[in-house]
XYZ file of C-alpha atoms in Angstrom:
524
model
C 37.559 25.890 -16.320
C 39.471 22.720 -16.614
C 39.225 20.955 -19.636
C 39.866 17.296 -20.220
C 40.162 14.906 -22.456
C 41.903 12.378 -25.237
C 42.941 13.773 -28.165
C 40.119 14.117 -30.869
C 37.406 14.935 -28.035
C 36.683 18.795 -29.292
C 38.534 20.287 -26.812
C 39.982 22.797 -29.318
C 36.846 23.365 -30.764
C 35.216 24.209 -27.816
C 38.178 26.407 -27.247
C 37.396 28.014 -30.464
C 33.423 28.164 -29.950
C 34.398 29.927 -26.106
C 36.645 32.669 -27.962
C 34.407 33.389 -31.084
C 31.773 33.915 -28.083
C 33.992 36.473 -26.433
C 34.871 38.333 -29.248
C 31.292 38.894 -30.457
C 30.536 39.965 -26.600
C 33.229 42.489 -27.040
C 32.184 43.814 -29.884
C 28.502 44.278 -28.497
C 29.625 46.098 -26.103
C 32.227 48.456 -27.908
C 29.056 48.944 -30.439
C 26.970 50.166 -27.782
C 29.369 53.370 -27.674
C 28.195 56.299 -29.645
C 32.072 57.313 -29.886
C 35.120 54.920 -29.525
C 36.733 57.585 -27.470
C 34.594 56.677 -24.519
C 35.714 53.158 -24.330
C 38.632 54.865 -21.878
C 37.840 56.287 -18.740
C 40.125 59.011 -18.819
C 42.326 58.004 -16.165
C 46.163 57.229 -16.891
C 48.714 54.998 -15.005
C 52.235 56.080 -15.089
C 55.283 54.592 -13.974
C 59.168 54.177 -14.823
C 61.344 51.035 -16.245
C 64.903 52.204 -16.305
C 64.782 55.283 -18.654
C 61.831 54.807 -20.755
C 58.361 56.590 -18.963
C 55.458 54.221 -19.432
C 51.792 55.742 -19.658
C 48.638 53.398 -20.090
C 45.502 54.985 -20.912
C 42.801 52.967 -18.730
C 39.806 51.272 -20.348
C 36.319 51.007 -19.026
C 35.756 48.083 -16.699
C 33.051 46.590 -18.899
C 35.626 46.301 -21.964
C 37.773 44.159 -19.905
C 38.119 40.677 -18.537
C 37.667 39.139 -22.105
C 41.370 37.399 -21.823
C 42.040 33.731 -22.469
C 44.630 32.024 -20.875
C 45.631 28.526 -21.906
C 47.685 26.526 -19.376
C 48.639 23.086 -18.790
C 51.151 20.685 -17.404
C 51.966 19.912 -21.031
C 53.585 22.637 -23.349
C 53.439 20.227 -26.489
C 49.439 20.355 -26.295
C 49.084 24.371 -25.191
C 51.381 25.215 -27.987
C 49.400 23.059 -30.382
C 46.083 24.488 -29.327
C 47.755 28.163 -29.425
C 49.022 27.873 -33.061
C 45.832 25.939 -34.493
C 43.583 28.830 -33.767
C 44.697 31.203 -35.345
C 46.043 29.666 -38.381
C 44.467 29.752 -41.774
C 44.142 26.011 -41.903
C 41.175 25.840 -39.118
C 39.245 28.282 -40.981
C 37.079 25.846 -43.145
C 37.269 26.549 -47.376
C 33.924 27.819 -47.392
C 34.841 30.479 -45.093
C 38.131 31.312 -45.934
C 37.661 34.198 -48.539
C 34.943 35.813 -45.403
C 38.280 35.360 -43.101
C 40.538 37.008 -45.112
C 38.396 39.608 -45.487
C 38.431 40.068 -41.665
C 42.103 41.380 -42.089
C 42.599 41.150 -38.431
C 46.343 41.338 -38.519
C 46.896 38.560 -40.308
C 50.995 39.261 -40.922
C 51.740 39.759 -37.416
C 49.593 36.217 -36.459
C 51.712 34.401 -39.095
C 54.767 35.559 -38.040
C 54.417 34.820 -34.379
C 53.238 31.425 -35.753
C 56.724 30.975 -37.613
C 58.829 28.625 -35.686
C 61.998 29.726 -33.743
C 64.929 30.677 -35.719
C 66.913 27.958 -34.729
C 64.063 25.476 -35.680
C 63.821 26.460 -39.337
C 65.260 23.928 -41.628
C 64.708 25.577 -45.196
C 65.336 23.697 -48.171
C 68.684 24.528 -50.347
C 67.654 27.522 -52.523
C 64.112 27.944 -51.218
C 63.086 30.961 -49.355
C 61.508 30.958 -45.738
C 57.728 31.398 -45.718
C 56.046 31.665 -42.680
C 52.504 29.811 -42.068
C 49.466 31.234 -42.898
C 47.331 32.890 -40.506
C 44.217 34.361 -40.628
C 43.694 36.592 -37.720
C 45.927 37.598 -34.488
C 43.912 35.847 -31.655
C 46.558 33.655 -30.023
C 50.058 33.433 -29.043
C 52.959 31.518 -27.522
C 53.773 32.782 -24.331
C 55.142 31.430 -20.875
C 58.625 31.176 -20.683
C 61.082 34.005 -21.119
C 62.010 33.105 -24.694
C 58.672 32.882 -25.521
C 57.679 36.425 -24.154
C 60.579 38.038 -25.896
C 60.127 36.870 -29.315
C 56.219 37.807 -28.925
C 57.258 41.620 -27.833
C 59.725 41.735 -30.538
C 57.416 40.389 -33.412
C 54.017 41.728 -32.139
C 55.078 45.155 -30.596
C 58.539 46.568 -32.147
C 59.054 44.404 -35.640
C 59.939 46.681 -38.546
C 59.960 46.058 -41.879
C 62.714 45.720 -44.534
C 62.169 48.098 -47.430
C 63.096 45.781 -49.829
C 60.353 43.255 -48.979
C 57.357 43.343 -51.062
C 55.344 41.493 -48.255
C 56.268 44.081 -45.527
C 54.699 44.471 -42.399
C 54.933 46.323 -39.114
C 54.409 45.707 -35.562
C 51.476 46.794 -33.629
C 53.026 49.892 -32.304
C 53.831 51.267 -35.859
C 50.122 50.029 -36.762
C 48.824 52.429 -33.842
C 51.111 55.316 -34.818
C 49.968 55.450 -38.160
C 46.122 54.987 -37.213
C 47.075 58.260 -34.877
C 48.287 60.239 -37.824
C 45.591 58.961 -40.246
C 41.515 59.348 -40.264
C 39.748 56.231 -40.164
C 38.672 54.644 -43.774
C 35.005 54.428 -42.468
C 32.788 56.175 -39.818
C 32.049 54.430 -36.494
C 28.575 54.725 -36.907
C 28.790 53.040 -40.240
C 30.903 50.113 -38.336
C 28.451 49.734 -35.782
C 25.883 49.668 -38.272
C 27.288 46.979 -40.311
C 27.647 44.911 -37.101
C 24.407 45.214 -35.779
C 23.364 44.407 -39.424
C 25.392 41.196 -39.256
C 24.749 40.498 -35.985
C 20.787 40.433 -36.536
C 21.278 37.986 -39.879
C 23.370 35.682 -36.884
C 19.970 35.657 -34.695
C 17.972 34.932 -37.612
C 19.932 32.124 -39.084
C 20.251 30.877 -35.456
C 16.636 31.205 -34.505
C 16.166 29.479 -38.115
C 18.200 26.620 -36.845
C 16.831 26.356 -33.559
C 13.209 26.032 -34.976
C 14.810 23.478 -37.551
C 16.342 21.606 -34.759
C 13.195 21.261 -32.653
C 11.365 20.296 -35.531
C 13.785 17.350 -36.336
C 13.371 16.278 -32.448
C 9.643 16.359 -32.628
C 9.892 14.390 -36.039
C 12.147 11.920 -34.548
C 9.887 11.450 -31.471
C 7.220 11.007 -33.268
C 8.893 8.278 -35.319
C 9.902 6.891 -32.078
C 6.327 6.869 -30.573
C 4.903 5.648 -33.821
C 7.386 2.803 -33.618
C 6.573 1.949 -29.719
C 2.747 2.349 -30.323
C 3.425 -0.310 -33.490
C 4.941 -2.620 -31.231
C 2.562 -2.212 -28.112
C -0.079 -3.620 -30.408
C 0.659 -7.059 -29.945
C 0.950 -6.600 -26.148
C -2.451 -4.277 -26.049
C -4.077 -7.274 -27.938
C -2.629 -9.601 -25.075
C -3.697 -6.982 -22.123
C -7.222 -7.236 -24.006
C -7.711 -11.135 -24.077
C -6.266 -11.000 -20.151
C -8.764 -8.561 -18.858
C -11.647 -10.444 -21.223
C -10.878 -13.559 -19.602
C -10.865 -11.902 -16.108
C -14.190 -10.282 -16.766
C -15.216 -13.519 -17.834
C -14.603 -15.364 -14.897
C -15.957 -12.270 -12.752
C -19.301 -12.544 -14.593
C -19.172 -16.398 -13.722
C -18.448 -15.302 -10.135
C -21.185 -12.807 -10.100
C -23.678 -15.160 -11.616
C -23.005 -17.728 -9.049
C -23.128 -15.037 -5.954
C -26.378 -14.210 -7.042
C -27.684 -17.458 -7.500
C -26.674 -17.973 -3.772
C -28.204 -14.465 -3.053
C -31.360 -15.504 -4.433
C -31.354 -18.840 -2.496
C -30.609 -17.087 0.839
C -33.544 -14.696 0.024
C -35.784 -17.882 -0.770
C -35.009 -19.399 2.182
C -35.425 -16.156 4.264
C -39.063 -15.887 2.506
C -39.991 -19.512 3.475
C -38.619 -19.096 7.358
C -40.625 -15.426 7.175
C -43.885 -17.468 5.943
C -43.346 -20.076 8.786
C -42.918 -17.586 11.433
C -46.054 -15.823 9.806
C -47.835 -18.849 10.016
C -47.181 -19.177 13.764
C -47.955 -16.088 14.747
C -51.456 -16.771 13.224
C -52.087 -19.560 15.236
C -50.595 -17.707 18.123
C -52.912 -14.925 17.616
C -55.968 -16.912 17.280
C -55.026 -18.750 20.232
C -54.360 -15.567 22.581
C -57.417 -13.924 20.811
C -59.392 -16.977 22.274
C -57.830 -16.802 25.275
C -58.262 -12.996 25.865
C -61.864 -13.502 24.801
C -62.788 -16.529 27.647
C -60.818 -14.714 30.143
C -63.284 -11.297 29.502
C -66.113 -13.598 29.510
C -64.621 -14.887 32.842
C -64.117 -11.970 34.178
C -67.624 -10.539 33.429
C -69.577 -13.287 34.586
C -67.478 -13.861 37.411
C -65.937 -11.729 39.613
C -67.697 -8.171 38.044
C -70.964 -9.930 38.395
C -70.453 -10.490 42.259
C -69.171 -7.100 42.352
C -71.966 -5.353 41.094
C -74.046 -7.746 42.846
C -71.731 -6.485 46.314
C -72.704 -2.741 45.279
C -75.768 -3.387 44.928
C -76.391 -4.714 48.269
C -74.201 -2.361 50.033
C -75.952 0.402 48.406
C -79.540 -1.158 49.795
C -77.915 -1.672 52.856
C -76.742 2.127 53.164
C -79.827 3.160 52.424
C -81.883 1.758 54.916
C -79.396 2.278 58.093
C -79.313 6.106 56.327
C -83.488 6.039 56.649
C -83.100 4.092 60.211
C -80.815 7.160 61.616
C -82.939 9.599 59.727
C -86.160 8.644 61.703
C -84.096 7.887 64.724
C -83.323 11.761 64.410
C -86.858 12.554 64.115
C -87.535 10.688 67.382
C -85.510 12.759 69.666
C -86.735 13.477 73.320
C -88.101 17.174 74.193
C -87.586 19.247 76.804
C -90.493 17.749 79.008
C -89.176 13.940 78.587
C -85.470 14.881 79.439
C -86.891 16.545 82.401
C -89.437 13.959 83.473
C -86.275 11.706 83.023
C -83.877 13.586 84.409
C -82.053 13.448 81.362
C -82.134 9.723 81.054
C -84.221 9.376 78.140
C -81.700 12.026 76.623
C -78.622 9.576 77.038
C -80.432 6.658 75.629
C -81.359 8.400 72.728
C -77.872 10.181 71.856
C -76.155 6.295 72.138
C -78.693 4.750 69.917
C -77.818 7.642 67.226
C -73.930 7.268 67.615
C -74.589 3.454 66.671
C -76.981 4.049 63.674
C -74.326 6.675 62.864
C -71.300 4.186 63.118
C -73.611 1.542 61.352
C -73.976 4.222 58.131
C -70.616 4.707 58.494
C -69.463 1.104 58.333
C -72.222 0.546 55.084
C -70.432 3.070 53.394
C -67.137 1.681 54.145
C -68.228 -1.816 52.662
C -69.924 0.004 49.675
C -66.742 1.834 48.576
C -65.001 -1.472 48.772
C -67.425 -2.814 46.695
C -67.271 -0.218 44.059
C -63.447 -0.448 44.143
C -63.704 -4.440 43.463
C -66.274 -3.693 40.805
C -63.963 -0.797 38.939
C -61.096 -3.464 39.419
C -63.057 -6.138 37.980
C -63.783 -3.702 35.182
C -60.111 -2.928 34.795
C -59.442 -6.283 34.089
C -62.760 -6.806 31.616
C -60.832 -3.432 29.911
C -57.498 -5.184 29.793
C -58.364 -8.182 28.200
C -60.780 -6.793 25.459
C -57.870 -4.501 24.595
C -55.959 -8.180 24.523
C -58.391 -9.637 22.455
C -58.472 -6.303 19.982
C -54.589 -6.464 20.020
C -54.468 -10.365 19.252
C -57.081 -9.956 16.356
C -55.314 -7.008 14.433
C -52.332 -9.231 14.726
C -54.442 -11.848 13.214
C -55.786 -10.153 10.525
C -52.138 -8.563 9.640
C -50.925 -12.007 9.362
C -54.001 -13.375 7.720
C -53.582 -10.734 4.814
C -49.750 -11.191 4.459
C -50.068 -14.987 4.115
C -53.365 -13.972 1.647
C -51.236 -11.750 -0.217
C -48.013 -13.804 0.197
C -44.893 -12.813 1.694
C -42.493 -10.944 -0.408
C -38.784 -12.132 -0.799
C -36.687 -10.352 1.385
C -33.747 -7.893 0.501
C -30.590 -9.917 0.962
C -27.127 -8.125 1.648
C -24.995 -10.978 0.636
C -21.227 -9.587 1.135
C -19.983 -12.018 -1.416
C -22.389 -10.678 -4.046
C -21.408 -7.425 -3.807
C -17.806 -8.175 -3.790
C -18.122 -9.890 -6.949
C -20.092 -6.797 -8.561
C -17.196 -5.118 -7.257
C -14.862 -7.212 -8.807
C -17.058 -7.224 -12.043
C -16.918 -3.511 -12.093
C -13.028 -3.047 -12.137
C -12.947 -6.196 -14.425
C -15.364 -3.842 -17.080
C -13.397 -0.871 -16.742
C -10.183 -2.869 -17.228
C -11.741 -4.140 -20.143
C -12.596 -1.069 -21.620
C -8.953 0.772 -21.026
C -7.360 -2.237 -22.334
C -9.674 -2.145 -25.503
C -9.291 1.596 -26.053
C -5.429 1.699 -25.804
C -5.277 -1.679 -28.486
C -7.761 1.156 -30.913
C -4.832 3.888 -29.846
C -2.030 1.534 -30.802
C -3.619 0.491 -34.017
C -4.466 3.831 -35.275
C -1.391 5.250 -34.302
C 0.382 2.009 -35.557
C -1.587 2.445 -39.318
C 1.307 4.158 -41.374
C 0.526 7.470 -43.422
C -0.636 7.219 -46.885
C 2.677 7.244 -49.618
C 4.144 10.716 -49.288
C 1.852 11.893 -46.823
C 4.414 13.286 -43.986
C 5.380 16.624 -44.567
C 8.913 18.260 -44.078
C 9.458 19.757 -40.786
C 12.187 22.109 -41.714
C 11.770 25.612 -40.369
C 8.450 24.814 -38.458
C 8.946 24.997 -35.139
C 6.769 22.654 -33.495
C 5.139 21.187 -36.933
C 4.100 17.871 -37.057
C 2.008 15.400 -39.684
C -1.651 15.251 -38.992
C -1.238 11.815 -38.945
C 0.674 12.146 -35.806
C -2.454 13.481 -33.911
C -3.720 9.448 -33.639
C -0.390 9.082 -31.186
C -2.367 11.145 -28.820
C -5.955 11.021 -29.301
C -7.596 7.344 -29.434
C -10.331 7.517 -32.106
C -13.773 8.157 -30.210
C -16.839 6.107 -30.765
C -17.796 2.481 -28.376
C -15.164 0.246 -27.585
C -15.359 -3.149 -29.147
C -13.482 -5.881 -28.877
C -10.226 -6.772 -30.486
C -11.513 -10.085 -32.032
C -14.909 -8.571 -33.726
C -13.619 -5.408 -35.035
C -12.401 -5.569 -38.634
C -8.245 -4.570 -38.916
C -9.243 -1.570 -41.297
C -6.082 0.014 -43.088
C -4.243 -3.246 -43.280
C -3.663 -6.578 -45.090
C -3.112 -10.027 -43.647
C 0.549 -9.187 -44.368
C 0.944 -6.062 -42.298
C 1.196 -3.685 -45.215
C -1.091 -0.741 -46.393
C -3.438 -1.799 -49.173
C -3.068 -0.603 -52.708
C -6.466 -0.283 -53.561
C -8.529 2.973 -54.062
C -11.390 4.410 -51.956
C -13.598 4.031 -54.959
C -17.159 3.717 -53.133
C -18.236 5.942 -50.591
C -18.059 5.308 -46.664
C -21.651 4.438 -46.629
C -21.200 1.180 -48.561
C -18.423 0.361 -46.163
C -18.851 -3.637 -45.559
C -16.819 -5.867 -43.280
C -15.129 -7.127 -46.876
C -14.303 -4.307 -48.698
C -12.907 -2.289 -45.220
C -9.707 -4.975 -45.108
C -9.214 -3.747 -49.128
C -8.957 -0.071 -48.827
C -6.300 2.387 -48.073
C -5.878 3.820 -44.883
C -7.739 7.133 -45.671
C -10.779 4.727 -46.213
C -9.969 2.460 -43.204
C -10.236 5.109 -40.975
C -13.940 5.554 -42.191
C -14.574 2.025 -42.192
C -12.919 1.635 -38.285
C -15.630 4.370 -37.003
C -18.721 3.088 -38.850
C -18.169 -0.906 -37.603
C -17.449 0.679 -34.312
C -20.242 2.852 -33.856
């Protein structure tokens, strides 16, 4: 990964954390081995350089890949990083004793930190002393000179027998390890590592919990400050919402009066229409009654007389034909007159039959006229009955009084919708104000508990941030500002009287614990 930044921005510190994480992860994977010999796959790599045969035992793949190469176009910056990381001065004083106990080849690391021989300028009479190192975790490489110096110092160095602080290169160290038994068994070392790892995890969890608690406390403090600062704005919103509601109430009242006027005008119009209907019904009833009487006394009477006349005429002609039928000539009369008498009788009989049929047709026509006249009479009488029923209904309506109709006045409906919205806005603004006032009330002295080591903990009074006080909402002007004095600081009085004796005057001189009770009593 690429790291870029000006001096003093934490680049080396970041690399230290990265190296520490790599070392710890490789240790976890080594600790998972039941035997350290299982770190090798059993396969060997062999090659020859000059007269030397090289043999390397191959590691398991999951134990490789933890190397770090720091490269840069600025050699000085890379050298500074490489020298700082293993230097003893990089360890804080509090940890130097534990770092020394690690004993991770500090002599070899110190020798690698020593400057080049030609760069050393010891003072006269002073023996050169290499800079202190705490662990062999980094070395300068790169050019051939650095690589050669690293190989000679790190691998092949042999101690001077006369030097009390003699140290050997890693080749000698490994050969010594190969010939001697380890100071402690592998299982014990793994157990110590697991115990240290558990302690680290416990410390990390505790610090994470503390960090979360501090962050939550800071968030609560910011929320309290925000809500306390929001009280004036919330009060202004309440007043603005109340003003809009007052306007909506006035408009709704005006629109209601308009709707009532419209309904009254429509009622008067309906009453006028009812009176006109009554007059029309009286006139129609009289006209239909007169018409029915004219039909009864005129056309129907004439039709009845005609029917009776033709009934009598039909009877007379029928009797004349019947009498003629009795006078039919006999055989001898027919023979005496040689049939002449019989011919005269037949002609007379046909004429009489024709007269009977004519009378019957006239009677049927007279009966049809009578039926038509009767239908006209019935129609006229039904019209009279309808007119009388309409007249009776209108008369009852006028006697009982014409009701005021329901008026759908769209401006009134719009005004009521606006009033409902204004009421909701006032309620929401009042609740927001109550929540802001409650959240902005500081806790009693010494009440905010410490949040260290308690994940997600918060003081009890912080719940007022998220939970507005219950009870009906009242206006800010009518609600006493319990728990605060005029200067905005919590009063120093004690809660000496029970909540049942809480009054508007005593409410403003009580501490916050009593003020909450006062506020709830007054708002309910």
